[in-house]
Short mmCIF file of C-alpha atoms in Angstrom, two decimals:
data_model
loop_
_atom_site.label_atom_id
_atom_site.label_comp_id
_atom_site.label_asym_id
_atom_site.label_seq_id
_atom_site.Cartn_x
_atom_site.Cartn_y
_atom_site.Cartn_z
CA MET A 1 29.36 -13.02 23.82
CA ALA A 2 29.10 -9.32 24.59
CA ASP A 3 25.30 -9.56 24.35
CA SER A 4 25.34 -12.52 26.75
CA LEU A 5 27.34 -10.59 29.32
CA ALA A 6 24.95 -7.68 28.97
CA ARG A 7 22.04 -10.01 29.70
CA LEU A 8 23.81 -11.26 32.82
CA SER A 9 24.31 -7.68 33.95
CA ALA A 10 20.60 -7.07 33.41
CA LEU A 11 19.89 -10.12 35.58
CA ALA A 12 21.94 -8.53 38.36
CA GLU A 13 19.74 -5.43 38.14
CA ASP A 14 16.56 -7.44 38.68
CA PRO A 15 14.93 -5.92 41.80
CA VAL A 16 14.72 -9.28 43.59
CA VAL A 17 18.33 -10.14 42.81
CA ARG A 18 19.53 -6.72 43.89
CA ILE A 19 17.66 -6.78 47.21
CA LEU A 20 18.96 -10.24 48.09
CA ALA A 21 22.51 -9.46 46.92
CA ASP A 22 22.69 -6.38 49.13
CA ALA A 23 21.23 -8.23 52.13
CA PHE A 24 23.72 -11.10 51.92
CA SER A 25 26.64 -8.78 51.22
CA ASP A 26 25.77 -6.64 54.25
CA ALA A 27 25.69 -9.82 56.35
CA GLY A 28 29.15 -10.82 55.12
CA PHE A 29 28.13 -13.74 52.89
CA ASP A 30 28.48 -14.52 49.20
CA LEU A 31 25.39 -14.95 47.02
CA ALA A 32 25.13 -16.14 43.42
CA VAL A 33 22.36 -16.75 40.93
CA VAL A 34 22.92 -20.35 39.86
CA GLY A 35 21.93 -22.94 37.27
CA GLY A 36 19.05 -22.44 34.86
CA PRO A 37 18.65 -18.66 35.22
CA VAL A 38 22.33 -18.11 34.37
CA ARG A 39 22.17 -20.54 31.43
CA ASP A 40 19.00 -18.95 30.07
CA ALA A 41 20.33 -15.41 30.44
CA LEU A 42 23.42 -16.35 28.42
CA LEU A 43 21.19 -17.95 25.76
CA GLY A 44 18.83 -14.99 25.61
CA ARG A 45 15.93 -17.11 26.84
CA ALA A 46 13.27 -15.94 29.28
CA THR A 47 14.32 -16.44 32.90
CA HIS A 48 11.65 -17.79 35.23
CA ASP A 49 12.36 -19.15 38.71
CA LEU A 50 15.37 -17.67 40.46
CA ASP A 51 17.71 -20.06 42.28
CA PHE A 52 20.58 -18.87 44.46
CA THR A 53 23.53 -20.48 46.19
CA THR A 54 25.49 -19.09 49.13
CA ASP A 55 28.14 -19.91 51.71
CA ALA A 56 25.62 -18.98 54.43
CA ARG A 57 24.19 -21.88 56.43
CA PRO A 58 20.38 -22.37 56.61
CA ASP A 59 20.01 -20.55 59.94
CA ASP A 60 21.90 -17.58 58.54
CA ILE A 61 19.81 -17.61 55.34
CA LEU A 62 16.60 -17.46 57.39
CA ARG A 63 17.96 -14.63 59.49
CA ILE A 64 18.90 -12.62 56.38
CA VAL A 65 15.74 -13.13 54.33
CA ALA A 66 13.19 -12.75 57.16
CA PRO A 67 13.23 -8.91 57.16
CA ILE A 68 12.94 -8.60 53.37
CA ALA A 69 10.52 -11.44 52.59
CA THR A 70 6.73 -11.43 52.82
CA ALA A 71 6.91 -15.18 53.51
CA HIS A 72 9.58 -17.80 53.99
CA TRP A 73 9.68 -21.55 54.58
CA ASP A 74 12.27 -24.13 55.48
CA ILE A 75 10.74 -27.32 54.08
CA GLY A 76 14.07 -28.10 52.37
CA ARG A 77 16.16 -27.09 55.36
CA GLU A 78 17.81 -30.52 55.81
CA PHE A 79 19.16 -30.13 52.26
CA GLY A 80 20.25 -26.57 52.95
CA THR A 81 17.41 -24.93 50.99
CA ILE A 82 15.30 -22.03 52.25
CA GLY A 83 12.38 -20.71 50.22
CA ALA A 84 11.10 -17.16 50.36
CA ARG A 85 8.77 -14.75 48.63
CA VAL A 86 10.55 -11.47 47.85
CA GLN A 87 8.94 -8.64 45.90
CA GLY A 88 6.18 -11.04 44.90
CA GLU A 89 8.58 -13.64 43.47
CA GLN A 90 9.30 -17.07 44.89
CA VAL A 91 13.01 -17.84 45.27
CA GLU A 92 15.10 -20.67 46.66
CA ILE A 93 18.46 -20.14 48.35
CA THR A 94 20.69 -23.13 49.04
CA THR A 95 23.89 -23.47 51.00
CA TYR A 96 26.90 -24.70 49.02
CA ARG A 97 26.75 -28.49 48.92
CA ALA A 98 29.35 -31.25 48.71
CA ASP A 99 27.08 -34.29 48.70
CA ALA A 100 27.89 -37.98 48.44
CA TYR A 101 25.55 -40.72 47.12
CA ASP A 102 25.24 -44.33 48.27
CA GLY A 103 24.45 -45.75 44.80
CA VAL A 104 21.34 -47.50 46.15
CA THR A 105 18.90 -44.59 46.30
CA ARG A 106 18.79 -41.08 44.85
CA LYS A 107 19.00 -39.57 48.33
CA PRO A 108 22.37 -37.94 48.92
CA VAL A 109 24.22 -37.81 52.20
CA VAL A 110 23.97 -34.06 52.62
CA GLU A 111 27.20 -32.25 53.36
CA PHE A 112 27.52 -28.48 53.27
CA GLY A 113 30.48 -26.97 51.50
CA ASP A 114 32.42 -23.73 51.74
CA ASP A 115 33.51 -23.47 48.10
CA ILE A 116 31.32 -22.46 45.16
CA ASP A 117 33.42 -24.40 42.65
CA GLY A 118 32.86 -27.60 44.60
CA ASP A 119 29.14 -26.92 44.67
CA LEU A 120 28.97 -26.37 40.90
CA VAL A 121 30.99 -29.47 39.97
CA ARG A 122 28.42 -31.73 41.67
CA ARG A 123 25.60 -30.50 39.39
CA ASP A 124 24.07 -32.38 36.44
CA PHE A 125 25.48 -30.70 33.31
CA SER A 126 28.14 -28.13 32.64
CA VAL A 127 25.60 -25.70 31.14
CA ASN A 128 23.76 -25.81 34.48
CA ALA A 129 26.96 -25.62 36.53
CA MET A 130 27.52 -21.87 36.21
CA ALA A 131 26.91 -19.19 38.81
CA PHE A 132 26.78 -15.40 38.68
CA LEU A 133 28.06 -13.79 41.87
CA VAL A 134 26.13 -10.71 42.91
CA PRO A 135 26.55 -7.87 43.53
CA GLN A 136 30.12 -8.38 42.18
CA GLN A 137 28.72 -9.47 38.79
CA ARG A 138 31.30 -12.20 38.27
CA LEU A 139 30.62 -15.36 36.29
CA VAL A 140 31.89 -18.59 37.89
CA ASP A 141 32.27 -21.42 35.37
CA PRO A 142 34.63 -24.14 36.60
CA THR A 143 33.50 -26.85 34.13
CA GLY A 144 33.39 -25.07 30.76
CA GLY A 145 29.67 -24.40 30.64
CA VAL A 146 30.03 -21.32 28.42
CA GLU A 147 31.98 -23.30 25.82
CA ASP A 148 29.33 -26.03 25.86
CA LEU A 149 26.59 -23.44 25.48
CA ILE A 150 28.32 -22.07 22.40
CA ALA A 151 28.80 -25.58 21.01
CA GLY A 152 25.23 -26.61 21.86
CA ILE A 153 26.39 -29.67 23.81
CA LEU A 154 25.22 -31.34 27.01
CA ARG A 155 28.07 -32.82 29.05
CA THR A 156 28.36 -33.85 32.69
CA PRO A 157 30.84 -31.79 34.74
CA THR A 158 32.51 -34.99 35.98
CA ASP A 159 32.83 -38.51 34.57
CA PRO A 160 29.31 -39.36 33.31
CA GLN A 161 29.57 -42.84 34.82
CA VAL A 162 30.01 -41.24 38.23
CA SER A 163 27.45 -38.48 37.67
CA PHE A 164 24.68 -40.80 36.46
CA GLY A 165 25.67 -43.43 38.99
CA ASP A 166 25.11 -40.83 41.70
CA ASP A 167 21.71 -39.81 40.34
CA PRO A 168 20.19 -41.81 37.43
CA LEU A 169 17.40 -39.24 36.98
CA ARG A 170 20.03 -37.04 35.36
CA MET A 171 19.89 -39.31 32.30
CA LEU A 172 16.24 -38.39 31.75
CA ARG A 173 17.11 -34.76 32.35
CA ALA A 174 19.66 -35.03 29.53
CA ALA A 175 16.89 -36.04 27.12
CA ARG A 176 14.66 -33.27 28.43
CA PHE A 177 17.32 -30.56 28.15
CA SER A 178 18.18 -31.79 24.65
CA ALA A 179 14.53 -31.22 23.71
CA GLN A 180 14.24 -27.97 25.64
CA LEU A 181 17.46 -26.34 24.44
CA GLY A 182 17.93 -28.07 21.08
CA PHE A 183 21.36 -29.34 22.19
CA GLY A 184 23.21 -32.49 21.24
CA ILE A 185 24.62 -34.83 23.89
CA GLU A 186 28.37 -35.39 24.17
CA GLU A 187 29.41 -38.87 23.03
CA ARG A 188 30.76 -40.18 26.37
CA THR A 189 27.70 -38.83 28.15
CA LEU A 190 25.40 -40.54 25.65
CA ALA A 191 27.26 -43.84 25.93
CA ALA A 192 26.98 -43.74 29.72
CA MET A 193 23.23 -43.20 29.44
CA ALA A 194 22.87 -46.37 27.37
CA GLU A 195 25.11 -48.39 29.68
CA LEU A 196 23.57 -47.25 32.96
CA ARG A 197 19.92 -47.33 31.91
CA PRO A 198 19.05 -50.22 34.32
CA THR A 199 19.91 -47.94 37.25
CA LEU A 200 16.67 -46.04 36.59
CA SER A 201 15.11 -48.76 38.74
CA ILE A 202 16.06 -46.78 41.85
CA VAL A 203 14.14 -43.71 40.63
CA SER A 204 10.53 -43.46 41.78
CA PRO A 205 7.75 -43.63 39.16
CA GLU A 206 6.60 -40.16 40.23
CA ARG A 207 10.01 -38.66 39.39
CA ILE A 208 10.10 -40.40 36.02
CA GLN A 209 6.58 -39.19 35.28
CA ALA A 210 7.53 -35.60 36.14
CA GLU A 211 10.51 -35.66 33.76
CA LEU A 212 8.40 -37.21 31.00
CA ILE A 213 5.82 -34.45 31.36
CA ARG A 214 8.50 -31.74 31.24
CA LEU A 215 9.97 -33.32 28.12
CA LEU A 216 6.57 -33.46 26.42
CA GLN A 217 5.96 -29.81 27.28
CA SER A 218 9.26 -28.69 25.71
CA ASP A 219 9.53 -26.98 22.33
CA ASP A 220 10.81 -30.11 20.56
CA PRO A 221 9.83 -33.26 22.48
CA VAL A 222 10.54 -35.47 19.47
CA ARG A 223 14.25 -34.72 19.84
CA GLY A 224 14.19 -35.89 23.45
CA ILE A 225 12.11 -38.97 22.66
CA ARG A 226 14.67 -40.04 20.05
CA VAL A 227 17.38 -39.76 22.71
CA LEU A 228 15.36 -41.95 25.07
CA VAL A 229 14.72 -44.56 22.39
CA ASP A 230 18.24 -44.56 20.95
CA THR A 231 19.81 -45.06 24.39
CA GLY A 232 17.20 -47.61 25.46
CA LEU A 233 16.23 -45.50 28.48
CA ILE A 234 12.59 -45.44 27.47
CA ASP A 235 12.46 -49.24 27.67
CA GLU A 236 12.81 -48.93 31.43
CA PHE A 237 9.47 -47.14 31.84
CA LEU A 238 7.63 -46.91 28.49
CA PRO A 239 8.80 -49.83 26.29
CA GLU A 240 5.72 -49.60 24.07
CA VAL A 241 7.31 -46.65 22.23
CA THR A 242 10.37 -48.64 21.13
CA ALA A 243 8.04 -51.52 20.17
CA LEU A 244 6.56 -49.23 17.50
CA LYS A 245 9.69 -50.00 15.46
CA LEU A 246 8.01 -52.95 13.80
CA GLU A 247 10.12 -55.33 11.74
CA ILE A 248 9.44 -54.94 8.03
CA ASP A 249 8.73 -58.22 6.24
CA GLU A 250 10.04 -58.27 2.67
CA HIS A 251 6.67 -59.52 1.40
CA HIS A 252 4.45 -57.27 3.51
CA HIS A 253 4.66 -53.50 3.55
CA HIS A 254 3.32 -50.87 5.91
CA LYS A 255 4.49 -47.45 7.01
CA ASP A 256 7.04 -47.10 9.80
CA VAL A 257 4.78 -46.83 12.85
CA TYR A 258 7.50 -45.29 15.04
CA GLU A 259 8.31 -42.51 12.57
CA HIS A 260 4.60 -42.02 11.88
CA SER A 261 3.98 -41.51 15.60
CA LEU A 262 6.76 -38.92 15.90
CA THR A 263 5.51 -37.10 12.80
CA ALA A 264 1.98 -37.12 14.20
CA LEU A 265 3.34 -35.63 17.43
CA GLU A 266 5.08 -32.83 15.55
CA GLN A 267 1.89 -32.12 13.60
CA ALA A 268 -0.22 -32.15 16.76
CA ILE A 269 2.10 -29.61 18.40
CA ALA A 270 1.83 -27.36 15.34
CA LEU A 271 -1.99 -27.59 15.44
CA GLU A 272 -2.02 -27.01 19.18
CA ARG A 273 -0.06 -23.80 18.74
CA VAL A 274 -2.38 -22.56 15.98
CA ARG A 275 -5.63 -23.46 17.72
CA HIS A 276 -4.57 -22.50 21.27
CA PRO A 277 -1.68 -20.05 20.89
CA ASP A 278 -1.91 -18.54 24.37
CA GLU A 279 -2.29 -21.76 26.34
CA PRO A 280 0.51 -23.81 27.94
CA ALA A 281 1.75 -26.97 26.24
CA ASP A 282 -0.80 -29.79 26.60
CA ALA A 283 1.13 -32.78 27.96
CA VAL A 284 -1.96 -35.02 27.97
CA LEU A 285 -2.63 -34.39 24.28
CA ARG A 286 1.02 -34.93 23.37
CA LEU A 287 1.20 -38.15 25.37
CA ALA A 288 -1.95 -39.46 23.67
CA VAL A 289 -0.53 -38.69 20.23
CA LEU A 290 2.79 -40.37 21.04
CA LEU A 291 1.00 -43.49 22.28
CA HIS A 292 -1.98 -43.60 19.90
CA ASP A 293 -0.63 -46.55 17.90
CA ILE A 294 1.00 -48.61 20.67
CA GLY A 295 -1.62 -51.31 20.12
CA LYS A 296 -0.26 -52.06 16.63
CA PRO A 297 2.63 -54.37 17.62
CA ARG A 298 0.17 -56.56 19.57
CA THR A 299 -2.41 -56.68 16.75
CA ARG A 300 -0.30 -56.86 13.60
CA ARG A 301 -1.36 -59.58 11.18
CA LEU A 302 0.35 -60.39 7.90
CA GLU A 303 -2.43 -60.94 5.37
CA PRO A 304 -2.32 -62.77 2.02
CA GLY A 305 -1.18 -60.64 -0.89
CA GLY A 306 1.20 -58.49 1.13
CA ALA A 307 -1.36 -56.59 3.20
CA VAL A 308 -0.87 -55.89 6.91
CA SER A 309 -3.75 -55.40 9.35
CA PHE A 310 -3.95 -53.98 12.87
CA HIS A 311 -7.53 -54.82 13.81
CA HIS A 312 -8.69 -53.33 17.15
CA HIS A 313 -5.33 -51.69 17.81
CA ASP A 314 -7.25 -48.71 19.15
CA VAL A 315 -8.89 -50.74 21.93
CA VAL A 316 -5.73 -52.73 22.69
CA GLY A 317 -3.62 -49.55 22.70
CA SER A 318 -6.04 -47.85 25.09
CA ARG A 319 -5.69 -50.70 27.58
CA LEU A 320 -1.89 -50.74 27.27
CA ALA A 321 -1.68 -46.98 27.80
CA ARG A 322 -3.93 -47.09 30.87
CA LYS A 323 -1.82 -49.81 32.46
CA ARG A 324 1.45 -48.01 31.72
CA LEU A 325 0.27 -44.60 32.95
CA GLN A 326 -1.06 -46.13 36.15
CA ALA A 327 2.35 -47.70 36.74
CA LEU A 328 3.91 -44.25 36.29
CA ARG A 329 1.48 -42.84 38.87
CA PHE A 330 -0.32 -40.49 36.48
CA ASP A 331 -3.46 -39.04 38.00
CA LYS A 332 -6.78 -40.65 37.09
CA GLU A 333 -8.01 -37.69 35.04
CA SER A 334 -4.95 -37.70 32.77
CA THR A 335 -4.94 -41.49 32.48
CA ASP A 336 -8.62 -41.60 31.54
CA ALA A 337 -8.15 -38.82 28.99
CA VAL A 338 -5.22 -40.51 27.23
CA ALA A 339 -6.99 -43.89 27.21
CA LYS A 340 -10.16 -42.38 25.76
CA LEU A 341 -8.32 -40.47 23.04
CA ILE A 342 -6.45 -43.59 21.94
CA GLU A 343 -9.66 -45.65 21.91
CA LEU A 344 -11.47 -43.04 19.77
CA HIS A 345 -8.67 -42.01 17.42
CA LEU A 346 -9.90 -44.16 14.51
CA ARG A 347 -13.58 -43.23 14.79
CA PHE A 348 -13.38 -40.32 12.35
CA PHE A 349 -12.07 -42.37 9.45
CA GLY A 350 -15.51 -43.94 9.07
CA TYR A 351 -16.84 -40.44 8.49
CA ALA A 352 -14.23 -39.80 5.81
CA GLU A 353 -15.45 -42.88 3.94
CA GLY A 354 -19.04 -41.67 3.85
CA ALA A 355 -20.94 -38.74 5.38
CA TRP A 356 -22.45 -39.48 8.77
CA THR A 357 -26.02 -38.89 9.79
CA ASP A 358 -26.66 -36.23 12.41
CA SER A 359 -27.12 -39.02 14.97
CA ALA A 360 -23.62 -40.36 14.19
CA VAL A 361 -22.15 -36.89 14.68
CA ARG A 362 -24.00 -36.58 17.99
CA ARG A 363 -22.57 -39.93 19.12
CA TYR A 364 -19.06 -38.80 18.18
CA VAL A 365 -19.46 -35.72 20.36
CA ARG A 366 -21.06 -37.68 23.19
CA ASP A 367 -18.38 -40.36 23.24
CA ALA A 368 -15.54 -37.81 23.10
CA GLY A 369 -17.09 -35.79 25.92
CA ASP A 370 -14.67 -33.23 27.34
CA GLN A 371 -11.86 -34.65 25.17
CA LEU A 372 -13.44 -33.53 21.88
CA GLU A 373 -11.00 -30.71 21.16
CA ARG A 374 -8.01 -32.94 21.86
CA LEU A 375 -9.59 -35.60 19.64
CA HIS A 376 -9.91 -33.04 16.85
CA ILE A 377 -6.18 -32.34 17.03
CA LEU A 378 -5.14 -35.98 17.39
CA THR A 379 -7.25 -37.09 14.44
CA ARG A 380 -5.97 -34.35 12.17
CA ALA A 381 -2.37 -34.99 13.23
CA ASP A 382 -2.76 -38.72 12.57
CA VAL A 383 -2.82 -38.03 8.83
CA THR A 384 0.83 -38.30 7.80
CA THR A 385 0.37 -39.64 4.27
CA ARG A 386 2.58 -38.19 1.54
CA ASN A 387 -0.30 -38.53 -0.90
CA LYS A 388 -1.39 -34.89 -1.16
CA ARG A 389 -4.76 -35.73 -2.66
CA LYS A 390 -5.60 -38.16 0.15
CA ALA A 391 -4.38 -35.72 2.80
CA ALA A 392 -6.50 -32.92 1.32
CA ARG A 393 -9.56 -35.19 1.20
CA LEU A 394 -9.19 -36.16 4.87
CA ALA A 395 -8.59 -32.57 5.93
CA SER A 396 -11.69 -31.45 4.06
CA ALA A 397 -13.73 -34.22 5.67
CA TYR A 398 -12.59 -33.16 9.12
CA ASP A 399 -13.35 -29.52 8.35
CA ASP A 400 -16.83 -30.69 7.46
CA ILE A 401 -17.39 -32.68 10.65
CA GLU A 402 -16.24 -29.76 12.82
CA GLN A 403 -18.64 -27.46 10.97
CA ARG A 404 -21.49 -29.92 11.49
CA ILE A 405 -20.69 -30.21 15.20
CA ALA A 406 -20.77 -26.42 15.48
CA ALA A 407 -24.11 -26.26 13.65
CA LEU A 408 -25.67 -28.97 15.80
CA ARG A 409 -24.44 -27.24 18.94
CA GLU A 410 -26.26 -24.09 17.90
CA GLN A 411 -29.44 -25.99 17.08
CA GLU A 412 -29.77 -28.30 20.06
CA GLU A 413 -27.05 -27.81 22.65
CA ILE A 414 -25.42 -31.07 21.63
CA ASP A 415 -23.06 -31.16 24.62
CA ALA A 416 -26.00 -31.30 27.04
CA ILE A 417 -28.13 -33.94 25.28
CA ARG A 418 -30.09 -36.07 27.72
CA PRO A 419 -32.86 -38.63 27.24
CA GLU A 420 -36.39 -37.25 27.46
CA LEU A 421 -37.09 -39.55 30.41
CA ASP A 422 -34.80 -39.81 33.42
CA GLY A 423 -34.01 -42.73 35.73
CA ASN A 424 -36.97 -41.99 38.01
CA ASP A 425 -39.31 -42.02 35.03
CA VAL A 426 -37.86 -45.37 33.90
CA GLN A 427 -38.49 -46.94 37.33
CA ARG A 428 -42.07 -45.57 37.45
CA ILE A 429 -43.02 -46.61 33.90
CA LEU A 430 -41.46 -50.07 34.03
CA GLY A 431 -42.12 -50.71 37.70
CA ILE A 432 -38.57 -51.74 38.44
CA PRO A 433 -36.21 -50.86 41.32
CA PRO A 434 -32.84 -49.07 40.93
CA GLY A 435 -30.18 -51.29 39.37
CA ARG A 436 -28.56 -52.52 36.19
CA GLU A 437 -31.83 -52.66 34.22
CA VAL A 438 -32.49 -48.97 34.82
CA GLY A 439 -29.06 -48.21 33.36
CA GLU A 440 -29.78 -50.32 30.27
CA ALA A 441 -33.11 -48.56 29.76
CA TYR A 442 -31.47 -45.16 30.18
CA ARG A 443 -28.87 -46.02 27.51
CA PHE A 444 -31.68 -47.13 25.17
CA LEU A 445 -33.40 -43.79 25.65
CA LEU A 446 -30.16 -41.88 25.09
CA ASP A 447 -29.52 -43.76 21.85
CA LEU A 448 -33.10 -42.97 20.81
CA ARG A 449 -32.51 -39.28 21.52
CA LEU A 450 -29.26 -39.28 19.56
CA ASP A 451 -30.74 -41.17 16.60
CA GLU A 452 -34.08 -39.39 16.23
CA GLY A 453 -33.77 -36.14 18.11
CA VAL A 454 -36.70 -34.86 20.22
CA ILE A 455 -39.82 -37.06 19.89
CA GLY A 456 -41.64 -35.99 23.06
CA PRO A 457 -42.10 -37.70 26.45
CA GLU A 458 -45.22 -39.63 25.40
CA ALA A 459 -43.59 -41.13 22.32
CA ALA A 460 -40.44 -41.85 24.34
CA GLU A 461 -42.55 -43.71 26.91
CA GLN A 462 -44.24 -45.79 24.19
CA ARG A 463 -40.87 -46.70 22.68
CA LEU A 464 -39.50 -47.57 26.11
CA ARG A 465 -42.43 -49.91 26.85
CA ALA A 466 -42.03 -51.56 23.43
CA TRP A 467 -38.27 -52.03 24.01
CA TRP A 468 -38.93 -53.52 27.44
CA ALA A 469 -41.57 -55.91 26.12
CA ALA A 470 -39.35 -57.06 23.26
CA ARG A 471 -36.49 -57.52 25.71
CA ASP A 472 -38.53 -59.95 27.77
#
């Protein structure tokens, strides 16, 4: 605990904190660092964005920060929040709040308060309901946040039924903080999450999407996903994940698809960290890995002799993922990437069964496009077999295909492969106007280039004419 207090004292010495603390003190107002920065300082975690709370009203906050900020904005003024840039850092300062909710929307009826304890009690979890008054350097913890930090527990400051009833998004935040901090969730809090899960209907898809992304970008998203599945919360916005828990028939056996998907996610994260150690967590990759087998429940067939098949689950899963991500308002680029990765995730296993020709490797690269590196990671992570010999064989095969891709890139700039004749050439040679037939001819020429390499414009023209004549 002594180390934790020392870290809080160090937080008070941060230049931004010190400048703001002195300015508010000189103006006769209290100021406290609040929420995540206090929690993270006590845990010894890196502190990022600084949030403050104060008894000053928004007009007073603006008056105080204007002389010491290089920029300030009042976009959150109606909620009592003023933003500013101080010493190059962006900060938010919010007047004490004592809000009330109508239970129909997430929008509170904003009421300003005069008491810091009242402000803290209205927050989501006790570990986020602590404040550090500056410059006094006094910790304010009215709901037992320090004890919960020590115990590694997430608990609402008030009755969880009331807290989640006020703002259902807090239930998703519980799963995210569990993943982010490695904390368990207190029993009453967990039970309330399961009971109140239908109230997520009042939360916008954009808000749900944002929490899902933050969870996926955490250190241990699998922990948070288990919380969402166990409470049923995920069924309100991504039911395909729970559906991975396929019923096991006593006469037909296959691996647990749900557990396989979570193991694949853990393996993908490990590979991501090895291959791209200095890059931020890749939420698109992690989402694709989590969802890569969601087509299996729709395609499962119980075959004679105890076998189970999932024919075309890659294509079906890609369509399901696209539809779900669109409903959650994911951007088109992310949606397309996840759908493509799911559709292609089985392609490699044909290579493992027998070495591909160079043309097959070129097609693999072409079809993956800018998702090739993510596909590398997904495909490797998809191998969760306990059979060490099989796992080693698949890993060796994938090492081989990556080496061949690298070699082909050096030889022929594989990423920039184009047909030897373009669309204008096709129209001139075949005497046809722009339209669908030009596209078909172009694809024929691209396949020819991928299959046979460079054959020269004259030979390409001869082959094009022969293809066109045979087509007629």
